[in-house]
Coordinates of C-alpha atoms and ligand atoms in Angstrom, one line a residue:
X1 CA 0.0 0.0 0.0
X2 CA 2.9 2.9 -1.4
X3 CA 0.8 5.5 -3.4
X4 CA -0.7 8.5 -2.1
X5 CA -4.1 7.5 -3.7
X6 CA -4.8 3.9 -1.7
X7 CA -3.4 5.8 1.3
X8 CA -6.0 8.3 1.1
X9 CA -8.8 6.1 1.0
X10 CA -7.5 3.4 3.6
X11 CA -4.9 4.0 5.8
X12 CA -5.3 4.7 9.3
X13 CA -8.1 1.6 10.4
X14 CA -8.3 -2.1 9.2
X15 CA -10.9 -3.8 10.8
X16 CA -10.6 -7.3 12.0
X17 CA -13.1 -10.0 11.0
X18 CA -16.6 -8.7 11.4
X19 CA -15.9 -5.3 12.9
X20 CA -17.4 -1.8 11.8
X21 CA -15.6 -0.6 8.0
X22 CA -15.8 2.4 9.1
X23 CA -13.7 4.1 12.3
X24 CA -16.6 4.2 15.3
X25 CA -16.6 7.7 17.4
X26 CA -15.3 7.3 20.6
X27 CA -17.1 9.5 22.7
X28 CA -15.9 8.2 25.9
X29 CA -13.8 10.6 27.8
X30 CA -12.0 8.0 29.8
X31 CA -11.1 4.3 29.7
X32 CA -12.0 1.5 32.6
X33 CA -9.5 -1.1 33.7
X34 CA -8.7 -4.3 36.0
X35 CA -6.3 -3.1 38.2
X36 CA -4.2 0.1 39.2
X37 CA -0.8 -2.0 38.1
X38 CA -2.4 -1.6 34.4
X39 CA -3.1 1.8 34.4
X40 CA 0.7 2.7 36.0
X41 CA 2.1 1.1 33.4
X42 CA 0.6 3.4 31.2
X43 CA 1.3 6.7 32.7
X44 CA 4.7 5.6 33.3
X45 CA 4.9 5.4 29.4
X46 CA 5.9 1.9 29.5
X47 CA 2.5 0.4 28.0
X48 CA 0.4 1.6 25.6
X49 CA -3.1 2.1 25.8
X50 CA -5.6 4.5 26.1
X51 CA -6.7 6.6 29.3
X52 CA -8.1 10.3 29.4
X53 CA -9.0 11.9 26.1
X54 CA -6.6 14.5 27.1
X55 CA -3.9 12.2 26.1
X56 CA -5.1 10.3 23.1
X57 CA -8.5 8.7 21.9
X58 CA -9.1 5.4 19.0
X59 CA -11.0 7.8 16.6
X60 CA -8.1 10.4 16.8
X61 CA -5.4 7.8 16.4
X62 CA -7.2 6.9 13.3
X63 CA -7.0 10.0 11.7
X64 CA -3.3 10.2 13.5
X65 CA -1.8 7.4 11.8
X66 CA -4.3 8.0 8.2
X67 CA -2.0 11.5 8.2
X68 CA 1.4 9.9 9.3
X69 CA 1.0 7.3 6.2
X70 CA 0.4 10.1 3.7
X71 CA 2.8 12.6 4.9
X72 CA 5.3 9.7 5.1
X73 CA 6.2 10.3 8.9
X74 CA 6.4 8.1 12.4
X75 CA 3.6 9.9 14.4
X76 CA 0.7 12.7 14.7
X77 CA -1.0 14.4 17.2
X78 CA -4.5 15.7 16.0
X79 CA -5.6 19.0 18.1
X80 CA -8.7 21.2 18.3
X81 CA -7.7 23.6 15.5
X82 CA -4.9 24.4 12.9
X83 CA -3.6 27.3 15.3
X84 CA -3.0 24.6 18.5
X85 CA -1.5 22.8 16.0
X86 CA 1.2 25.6 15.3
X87 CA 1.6 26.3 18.5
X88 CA 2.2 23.0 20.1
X89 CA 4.8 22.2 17.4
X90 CA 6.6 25.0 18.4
X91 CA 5.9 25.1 21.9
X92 CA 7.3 21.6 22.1
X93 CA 10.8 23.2 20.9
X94 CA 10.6 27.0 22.2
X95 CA 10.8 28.1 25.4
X96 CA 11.3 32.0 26.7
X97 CA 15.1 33.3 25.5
X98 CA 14.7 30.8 22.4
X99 CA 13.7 32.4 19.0
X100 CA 13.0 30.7 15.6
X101 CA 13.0 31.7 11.7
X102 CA 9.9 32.3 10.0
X103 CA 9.0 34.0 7.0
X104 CA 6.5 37.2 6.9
X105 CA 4.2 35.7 4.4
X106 CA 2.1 33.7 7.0
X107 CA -1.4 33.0 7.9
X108 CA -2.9 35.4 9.2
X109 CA -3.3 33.9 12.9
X110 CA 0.5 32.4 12.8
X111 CA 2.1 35.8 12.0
X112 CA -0.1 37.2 15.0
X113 CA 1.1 33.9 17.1
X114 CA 4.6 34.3 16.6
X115 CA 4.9 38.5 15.8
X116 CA 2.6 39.4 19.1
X117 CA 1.7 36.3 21.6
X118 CA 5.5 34.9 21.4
X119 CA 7.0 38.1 21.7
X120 CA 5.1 38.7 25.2
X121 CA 5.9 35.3 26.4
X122 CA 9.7 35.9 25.3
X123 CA 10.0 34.1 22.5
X124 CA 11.0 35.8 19.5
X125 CA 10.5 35.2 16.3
X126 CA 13.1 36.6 13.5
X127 CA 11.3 37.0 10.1
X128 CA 13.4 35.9 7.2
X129 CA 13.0 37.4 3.6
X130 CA 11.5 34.4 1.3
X131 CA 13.9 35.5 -1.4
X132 CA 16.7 36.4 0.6
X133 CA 19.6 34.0 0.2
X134 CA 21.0 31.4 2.3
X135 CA 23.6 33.5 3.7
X136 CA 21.2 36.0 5.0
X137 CA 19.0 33.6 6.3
X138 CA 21.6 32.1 8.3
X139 CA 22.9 35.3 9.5
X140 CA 19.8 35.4 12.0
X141 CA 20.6 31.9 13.4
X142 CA 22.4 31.7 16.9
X143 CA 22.8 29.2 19.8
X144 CA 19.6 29.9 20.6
X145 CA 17.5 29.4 17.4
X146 CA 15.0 26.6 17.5
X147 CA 13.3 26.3 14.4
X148 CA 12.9 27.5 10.6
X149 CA 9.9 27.1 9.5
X150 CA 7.8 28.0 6.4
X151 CA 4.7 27.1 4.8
X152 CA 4.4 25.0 1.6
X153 CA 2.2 27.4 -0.1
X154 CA 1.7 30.9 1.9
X155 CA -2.0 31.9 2.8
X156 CA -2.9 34.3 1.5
X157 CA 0.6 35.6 -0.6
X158 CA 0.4 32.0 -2.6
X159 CA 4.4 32.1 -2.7
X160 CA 5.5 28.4 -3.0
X161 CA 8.5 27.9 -0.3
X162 CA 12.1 26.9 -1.5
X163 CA 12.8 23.9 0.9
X164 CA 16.3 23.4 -1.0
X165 CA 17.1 26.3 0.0
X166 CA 16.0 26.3 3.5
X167 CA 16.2 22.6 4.4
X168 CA 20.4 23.3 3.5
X169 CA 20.4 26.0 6.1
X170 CA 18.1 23.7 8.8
X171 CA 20.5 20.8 8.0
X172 CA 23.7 22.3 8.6
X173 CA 23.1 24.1 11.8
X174 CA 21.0 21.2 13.3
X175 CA 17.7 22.7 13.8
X176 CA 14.3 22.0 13.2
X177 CA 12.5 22.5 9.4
X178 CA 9.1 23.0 10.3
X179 CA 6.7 23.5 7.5
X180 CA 3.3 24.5 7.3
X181 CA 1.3 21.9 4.8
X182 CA -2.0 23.2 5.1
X183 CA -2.6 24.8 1.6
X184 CA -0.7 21.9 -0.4
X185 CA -1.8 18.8 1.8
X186 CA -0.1 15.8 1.6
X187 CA -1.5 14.9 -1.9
X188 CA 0.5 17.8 -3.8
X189 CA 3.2 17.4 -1.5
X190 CA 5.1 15.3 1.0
X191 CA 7.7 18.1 3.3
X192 CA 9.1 15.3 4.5
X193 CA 11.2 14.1 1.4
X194 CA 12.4 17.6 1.0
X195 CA 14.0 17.9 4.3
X196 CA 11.1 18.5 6.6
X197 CA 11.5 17.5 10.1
X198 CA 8.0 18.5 11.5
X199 CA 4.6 18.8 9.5
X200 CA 1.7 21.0 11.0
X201 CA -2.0 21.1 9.5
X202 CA -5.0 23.4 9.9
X203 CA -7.4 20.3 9.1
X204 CA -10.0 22.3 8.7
X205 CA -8.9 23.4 4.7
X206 CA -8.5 20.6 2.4
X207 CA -8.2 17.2 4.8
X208 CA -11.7 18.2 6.3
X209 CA -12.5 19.6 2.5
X210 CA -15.9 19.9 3.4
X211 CA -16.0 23.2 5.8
X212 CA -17.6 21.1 8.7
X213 CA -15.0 20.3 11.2
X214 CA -12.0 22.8 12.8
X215 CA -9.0 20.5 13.7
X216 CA -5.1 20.5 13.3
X217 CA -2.0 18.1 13.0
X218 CA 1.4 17.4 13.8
X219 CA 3.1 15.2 11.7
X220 CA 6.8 13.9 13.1
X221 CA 9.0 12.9 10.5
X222 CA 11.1 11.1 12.5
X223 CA 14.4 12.3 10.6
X224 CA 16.2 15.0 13.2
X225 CA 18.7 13.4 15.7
X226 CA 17.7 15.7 19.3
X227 CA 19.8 13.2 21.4
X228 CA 23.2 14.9 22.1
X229 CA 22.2 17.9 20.3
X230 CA 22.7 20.8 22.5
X231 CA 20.3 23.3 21.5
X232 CA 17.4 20.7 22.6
X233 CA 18.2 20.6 26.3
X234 CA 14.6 19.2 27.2
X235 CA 15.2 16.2 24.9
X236 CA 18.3 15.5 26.3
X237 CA 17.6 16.0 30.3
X238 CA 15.4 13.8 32.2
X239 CA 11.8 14.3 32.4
X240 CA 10.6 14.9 36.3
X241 CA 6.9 14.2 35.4
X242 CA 8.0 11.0 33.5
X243 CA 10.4 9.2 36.4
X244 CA 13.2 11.0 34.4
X245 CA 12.3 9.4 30.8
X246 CA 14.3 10.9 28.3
X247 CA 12.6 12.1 25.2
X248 CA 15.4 12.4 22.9
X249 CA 16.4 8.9 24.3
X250 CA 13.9 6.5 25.3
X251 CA 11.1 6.7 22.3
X252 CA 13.6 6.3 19.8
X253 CA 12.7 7.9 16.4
X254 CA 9.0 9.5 18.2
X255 CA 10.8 11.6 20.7
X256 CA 9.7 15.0 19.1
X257 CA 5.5 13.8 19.0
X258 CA 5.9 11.9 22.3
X259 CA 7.1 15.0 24.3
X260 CA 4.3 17.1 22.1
X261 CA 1.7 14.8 23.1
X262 CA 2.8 14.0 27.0
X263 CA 4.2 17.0 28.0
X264 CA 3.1 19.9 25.5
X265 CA -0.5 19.5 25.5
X266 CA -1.0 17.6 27.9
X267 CA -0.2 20.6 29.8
X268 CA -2.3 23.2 27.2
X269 CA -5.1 20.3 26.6
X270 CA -6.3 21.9 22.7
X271 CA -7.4 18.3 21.8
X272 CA -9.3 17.4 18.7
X273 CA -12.7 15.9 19.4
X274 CA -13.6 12.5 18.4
X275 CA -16.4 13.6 16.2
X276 CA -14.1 16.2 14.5
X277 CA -11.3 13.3 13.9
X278 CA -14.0 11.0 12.4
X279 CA -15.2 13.7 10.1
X280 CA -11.6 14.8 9.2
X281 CA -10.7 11.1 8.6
X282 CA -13.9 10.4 6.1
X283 CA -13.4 13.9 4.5
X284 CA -9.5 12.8 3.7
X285 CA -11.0 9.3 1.8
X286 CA -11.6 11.5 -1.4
X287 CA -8.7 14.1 -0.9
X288 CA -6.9 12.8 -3.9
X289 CA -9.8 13.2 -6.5
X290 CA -10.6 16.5 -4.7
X291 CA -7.3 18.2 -4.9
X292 CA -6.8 17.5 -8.5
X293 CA -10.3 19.3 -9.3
X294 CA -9.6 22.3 -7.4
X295 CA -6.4 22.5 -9.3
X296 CA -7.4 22.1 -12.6
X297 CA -10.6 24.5 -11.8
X298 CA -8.3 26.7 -11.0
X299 CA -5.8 26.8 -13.2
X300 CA -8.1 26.9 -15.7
X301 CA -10.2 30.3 -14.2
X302 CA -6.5 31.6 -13.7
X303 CA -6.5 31.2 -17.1
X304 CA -9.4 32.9 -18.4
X305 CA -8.2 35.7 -15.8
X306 CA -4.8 36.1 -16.5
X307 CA -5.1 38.5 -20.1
X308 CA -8.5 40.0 -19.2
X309 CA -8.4 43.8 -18.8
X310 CA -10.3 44.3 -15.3
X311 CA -7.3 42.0 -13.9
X312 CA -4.8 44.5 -13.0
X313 CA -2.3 41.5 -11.7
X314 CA -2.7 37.6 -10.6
X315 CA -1.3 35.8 -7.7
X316 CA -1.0 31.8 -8.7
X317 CA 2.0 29.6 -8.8
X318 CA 0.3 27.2 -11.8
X319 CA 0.4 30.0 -14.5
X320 CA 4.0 29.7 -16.5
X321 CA 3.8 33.6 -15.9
X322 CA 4.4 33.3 -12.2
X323 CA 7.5 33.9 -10.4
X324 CA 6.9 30.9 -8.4
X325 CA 6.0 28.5 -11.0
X326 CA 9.2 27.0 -11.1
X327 CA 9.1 26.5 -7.7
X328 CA 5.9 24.3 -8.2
X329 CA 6.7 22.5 -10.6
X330 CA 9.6 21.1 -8.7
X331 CA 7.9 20.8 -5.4
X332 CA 4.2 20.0 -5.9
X333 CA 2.9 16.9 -7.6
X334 CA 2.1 17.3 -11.4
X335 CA 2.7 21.1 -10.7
X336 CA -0.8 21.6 -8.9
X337 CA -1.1 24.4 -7.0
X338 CA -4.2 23.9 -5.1
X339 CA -7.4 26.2 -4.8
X340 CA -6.4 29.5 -3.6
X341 CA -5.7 32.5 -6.0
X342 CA -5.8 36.1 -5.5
X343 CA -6.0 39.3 -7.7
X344 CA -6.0 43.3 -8.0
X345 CA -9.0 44.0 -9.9
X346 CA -9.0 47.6 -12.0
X347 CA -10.9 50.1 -9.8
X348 CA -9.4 49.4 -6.3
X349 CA -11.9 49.0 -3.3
X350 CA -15.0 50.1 -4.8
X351 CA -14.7 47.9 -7.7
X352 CA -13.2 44.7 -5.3
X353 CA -16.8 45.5 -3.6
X354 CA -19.3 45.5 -6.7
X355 CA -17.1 42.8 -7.9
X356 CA -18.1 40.9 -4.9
X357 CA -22.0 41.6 -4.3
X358 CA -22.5 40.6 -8.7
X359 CA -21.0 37.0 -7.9
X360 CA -23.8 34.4 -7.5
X361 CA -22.3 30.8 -7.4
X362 CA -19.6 32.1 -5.4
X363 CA -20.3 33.1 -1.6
X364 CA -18.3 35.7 0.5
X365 CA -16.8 33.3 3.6
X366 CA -14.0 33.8 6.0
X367 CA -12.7 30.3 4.7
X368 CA -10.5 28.6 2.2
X369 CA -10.1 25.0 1.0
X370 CA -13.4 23.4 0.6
X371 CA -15.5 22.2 -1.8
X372 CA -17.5 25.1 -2.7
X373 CA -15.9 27.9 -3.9
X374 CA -16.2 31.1 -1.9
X375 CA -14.3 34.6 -1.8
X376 CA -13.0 37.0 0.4
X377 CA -12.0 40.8 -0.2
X378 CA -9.3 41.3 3.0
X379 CA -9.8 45.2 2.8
X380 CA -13.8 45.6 3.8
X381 CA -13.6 43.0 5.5
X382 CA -10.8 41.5 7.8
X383 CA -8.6 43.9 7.6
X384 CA -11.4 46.7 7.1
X385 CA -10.1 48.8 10.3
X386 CA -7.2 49.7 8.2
X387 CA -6.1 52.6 5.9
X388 CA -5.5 52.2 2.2
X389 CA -1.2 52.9 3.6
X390 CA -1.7 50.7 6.3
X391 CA -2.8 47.7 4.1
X392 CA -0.3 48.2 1.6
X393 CA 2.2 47.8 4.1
X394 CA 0.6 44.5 5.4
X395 CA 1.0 43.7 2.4
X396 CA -2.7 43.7 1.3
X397 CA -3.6 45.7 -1.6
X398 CA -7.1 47.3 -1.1
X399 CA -7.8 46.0 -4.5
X400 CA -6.9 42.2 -4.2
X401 CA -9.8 39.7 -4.1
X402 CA -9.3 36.3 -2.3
X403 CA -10.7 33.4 -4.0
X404 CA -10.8 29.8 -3.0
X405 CA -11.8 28.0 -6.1
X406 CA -14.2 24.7 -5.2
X407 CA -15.0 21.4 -7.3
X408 CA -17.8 22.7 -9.1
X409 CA -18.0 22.7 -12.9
X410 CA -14.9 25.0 -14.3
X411 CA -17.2 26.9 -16.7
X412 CA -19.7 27.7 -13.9
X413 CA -17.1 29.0 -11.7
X414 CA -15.5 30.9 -14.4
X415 CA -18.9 32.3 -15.8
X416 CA -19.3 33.7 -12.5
X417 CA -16.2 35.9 -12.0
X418 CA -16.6 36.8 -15.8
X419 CA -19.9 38.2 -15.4
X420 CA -18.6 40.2 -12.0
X421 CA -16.0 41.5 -13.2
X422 CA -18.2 43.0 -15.6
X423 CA -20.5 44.0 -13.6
X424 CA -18.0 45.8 -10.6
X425 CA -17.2 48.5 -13.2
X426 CA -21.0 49.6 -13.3
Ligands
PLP501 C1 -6.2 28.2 8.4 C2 -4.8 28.1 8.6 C3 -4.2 27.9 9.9 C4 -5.0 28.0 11.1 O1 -5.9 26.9 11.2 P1 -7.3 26.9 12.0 O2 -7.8 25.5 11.8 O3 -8.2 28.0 11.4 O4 -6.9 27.2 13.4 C5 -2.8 27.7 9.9 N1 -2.1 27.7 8.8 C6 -2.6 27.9 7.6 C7 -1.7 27.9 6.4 C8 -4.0 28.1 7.4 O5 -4.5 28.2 6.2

């Protein structure tokens, strides 16, 4: 069972003889057994088993190990939203004095995490240039630095990330590629064979692909070496609220999603429900099919967009035009770039808003990555407390339109933003 396909319609459960084909939801919060000895055993770490949904549930580890076949690592840890997610990963490596790499061209909510929430807990966060090159990068690494991390493809900028580049710099300083997979997932491309170490998901874009369920994922690849590596102290020291286990030691290649799971949030407790798992697990059966039709819808309106004269410029990686193209054709699987392109539309805000109210199949929602397609303009809307200066320098044009292209029919879709383009210069 190798390709990506079969993977996405059955890993993570086999049933034994006469057993439910489908995962059951475990709604049980905790687990009942014969004798205290049993249960030691398990908070001791030595035997594995279930416990407190706190710690780990059988629908969850489902979805866990459904995610850790397609992304090609040795563990997961599924959490209550894409943002715990981040912040576990990196809360299982940082700690105050400690700063990481990360690019400006973020999610919204990560550049917030890591530019404001870090900073007051004392953990700083030194943005990198995507384009700058690897000796400026590594001129912001010290003793100190815990992580580089990156998303594959950047919400909302769409840049595609050089991992060559960055995975170099990661490996020869001994520190921790993380990479942000959300927009790509797993089906366009695999971080892990390009040097990732750790893997984070907001699953509730394309693995949910439905727009039902808010969940996240950590993904450990397995691949980084923390024993005797001294800027990972709390892998190498022994663990008081484990008898003195050591992580970087005693789980062998799962020391990083071990201590993530057992001490991070354990501690934070952002756990994915059971219902949410189960619905992230059945949405990820048709993620294959799914991710090639937004890709080829897209590409296609992209298209149709690209030479029209309301489209004052085009933001996607799939169109031979774009810097980044070269970049996804080497990175993402058949070149597919996935369902989310943006554009400045000729007549700046008030157009972006006419443009907006004329669509009919496609609906204004703060989301990306399902299967209806659905659009967002940033500047009346989530970033409508700032000025025209202000945006620009966030890097949000007051003209650029979101747009999350779904699985409907291409013509449909591309009918619709034809026809309101038209209409937003009425
Ligand atoms: C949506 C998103 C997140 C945050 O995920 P939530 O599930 O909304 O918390 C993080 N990273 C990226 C790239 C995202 O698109």
């Amino acid at each position: 069972m190798k390709n990506k396909e079969t993977l996405c319609v059955q890993a993570g459960y086999t049933p034994d003889n006469g057993e439910e084909r489908v995962p059951s939801i475990v709604l049980s919060t905790t687990y009942a057994y014969n004798s205290p000895e049993e249960l030691a055993g398990i908070f001791d770490l030595t035997t594995p088993g279930y416990m407190y949904n706190r710690i780990s549930n059988p629908t969850c580890t489902c979805l866990e190990e459904k995610i850790t076949a397609l992304e090609g690592g040795v563990g997961a840890l599924s959490l209550a939203s894409g943002m715990s997610a981040v912040n576990v990963a990196m809360l299982a490596l940082c700690n105050a004095g400690d700063n990481f790499l990360a690019p400006s061209a973020l999610y919204g909510g990560t550049y917030n995490l890591f530019a404001v929430t870090y900073k007051r807990q004392g953990i700083e966060c030194r943005f990198y240039d995507l384009d700058a090159t690897e000796s400026d990068i590594e001129k912001l690494v010290d003793e100190k630095t815990k992580v580089i991390f990156v998303e594959t493809i950047a919400n909302p900028a769409g840049v595609v990330a050089d991992f060559e580049k960055l995975s170099k710099i990661a490996k020869k300083h001994k520190i921790v590629f993380m990479v942000d997979n959300t927009i790509a997932s797993p089906y366009l491309c695999r971080p892990i064979e390009f040097g990732a170490n750790v893997v984070v998901h907001s699953s509730s874009k394309y693995l949910d692909g439905h727009a039902i369920a808010l969940g996240g994922l950590i993904i450990d690849a397995g691949n980084f070496e923390y024993l005797g590596n001294k800027r990972y102290p709390d892998f190498n020291k022994p663990d008081n609220s484990y008898h003195g286990l050591v992580f970087g030691k005693d789980f062998g290649r799962q020391g990083y999603i071990t201590r993530a799971r057992m001490v991070v949030n354990r501690d934070i407790g952002a756990v994915m429900s059971p219902m949410t798992a189960f619905l992230t697990f059945n949405g990820m059966t048709t993620l294959h099919l799914r991710m090639e039709k937004h890709s080829q819808n897209t590409l296609a309106l992209a298209k149709a967009m690209e030479k029209h004269p309301l489209v004052k410029w085009i933001k996607y990686a799939g169109l031979e035009s774009d810097k980044d193209y070269k970049k996804a054709q080497k990175y993402l699987y058949k070149g597919y770039v996935a369902g989310m392109l943006s554009f400045g539309i000729k007549g700046g805000r008030e157009a972006a808003v006419k443009f907006q109210k004329a669509l009919k199949l496609i609906r204004i929602a703060v989301h990306i990555a399902d299967a209806r397609s659905c659009t967002l303009h940033p500047a009346s809307t989530t970033h409508r407390q700032l000025s025209d200066e202000a945006l620009i320098a966030a890097g949000v044009a007051p003209e650029m339109i979101r747009l999350s292209v779904g699985i409907e029919a291409e013509q449909d879709i591309i009918n619709d933003v034809l026809q309101a383009l038209e209409a937003s210069q009425k």
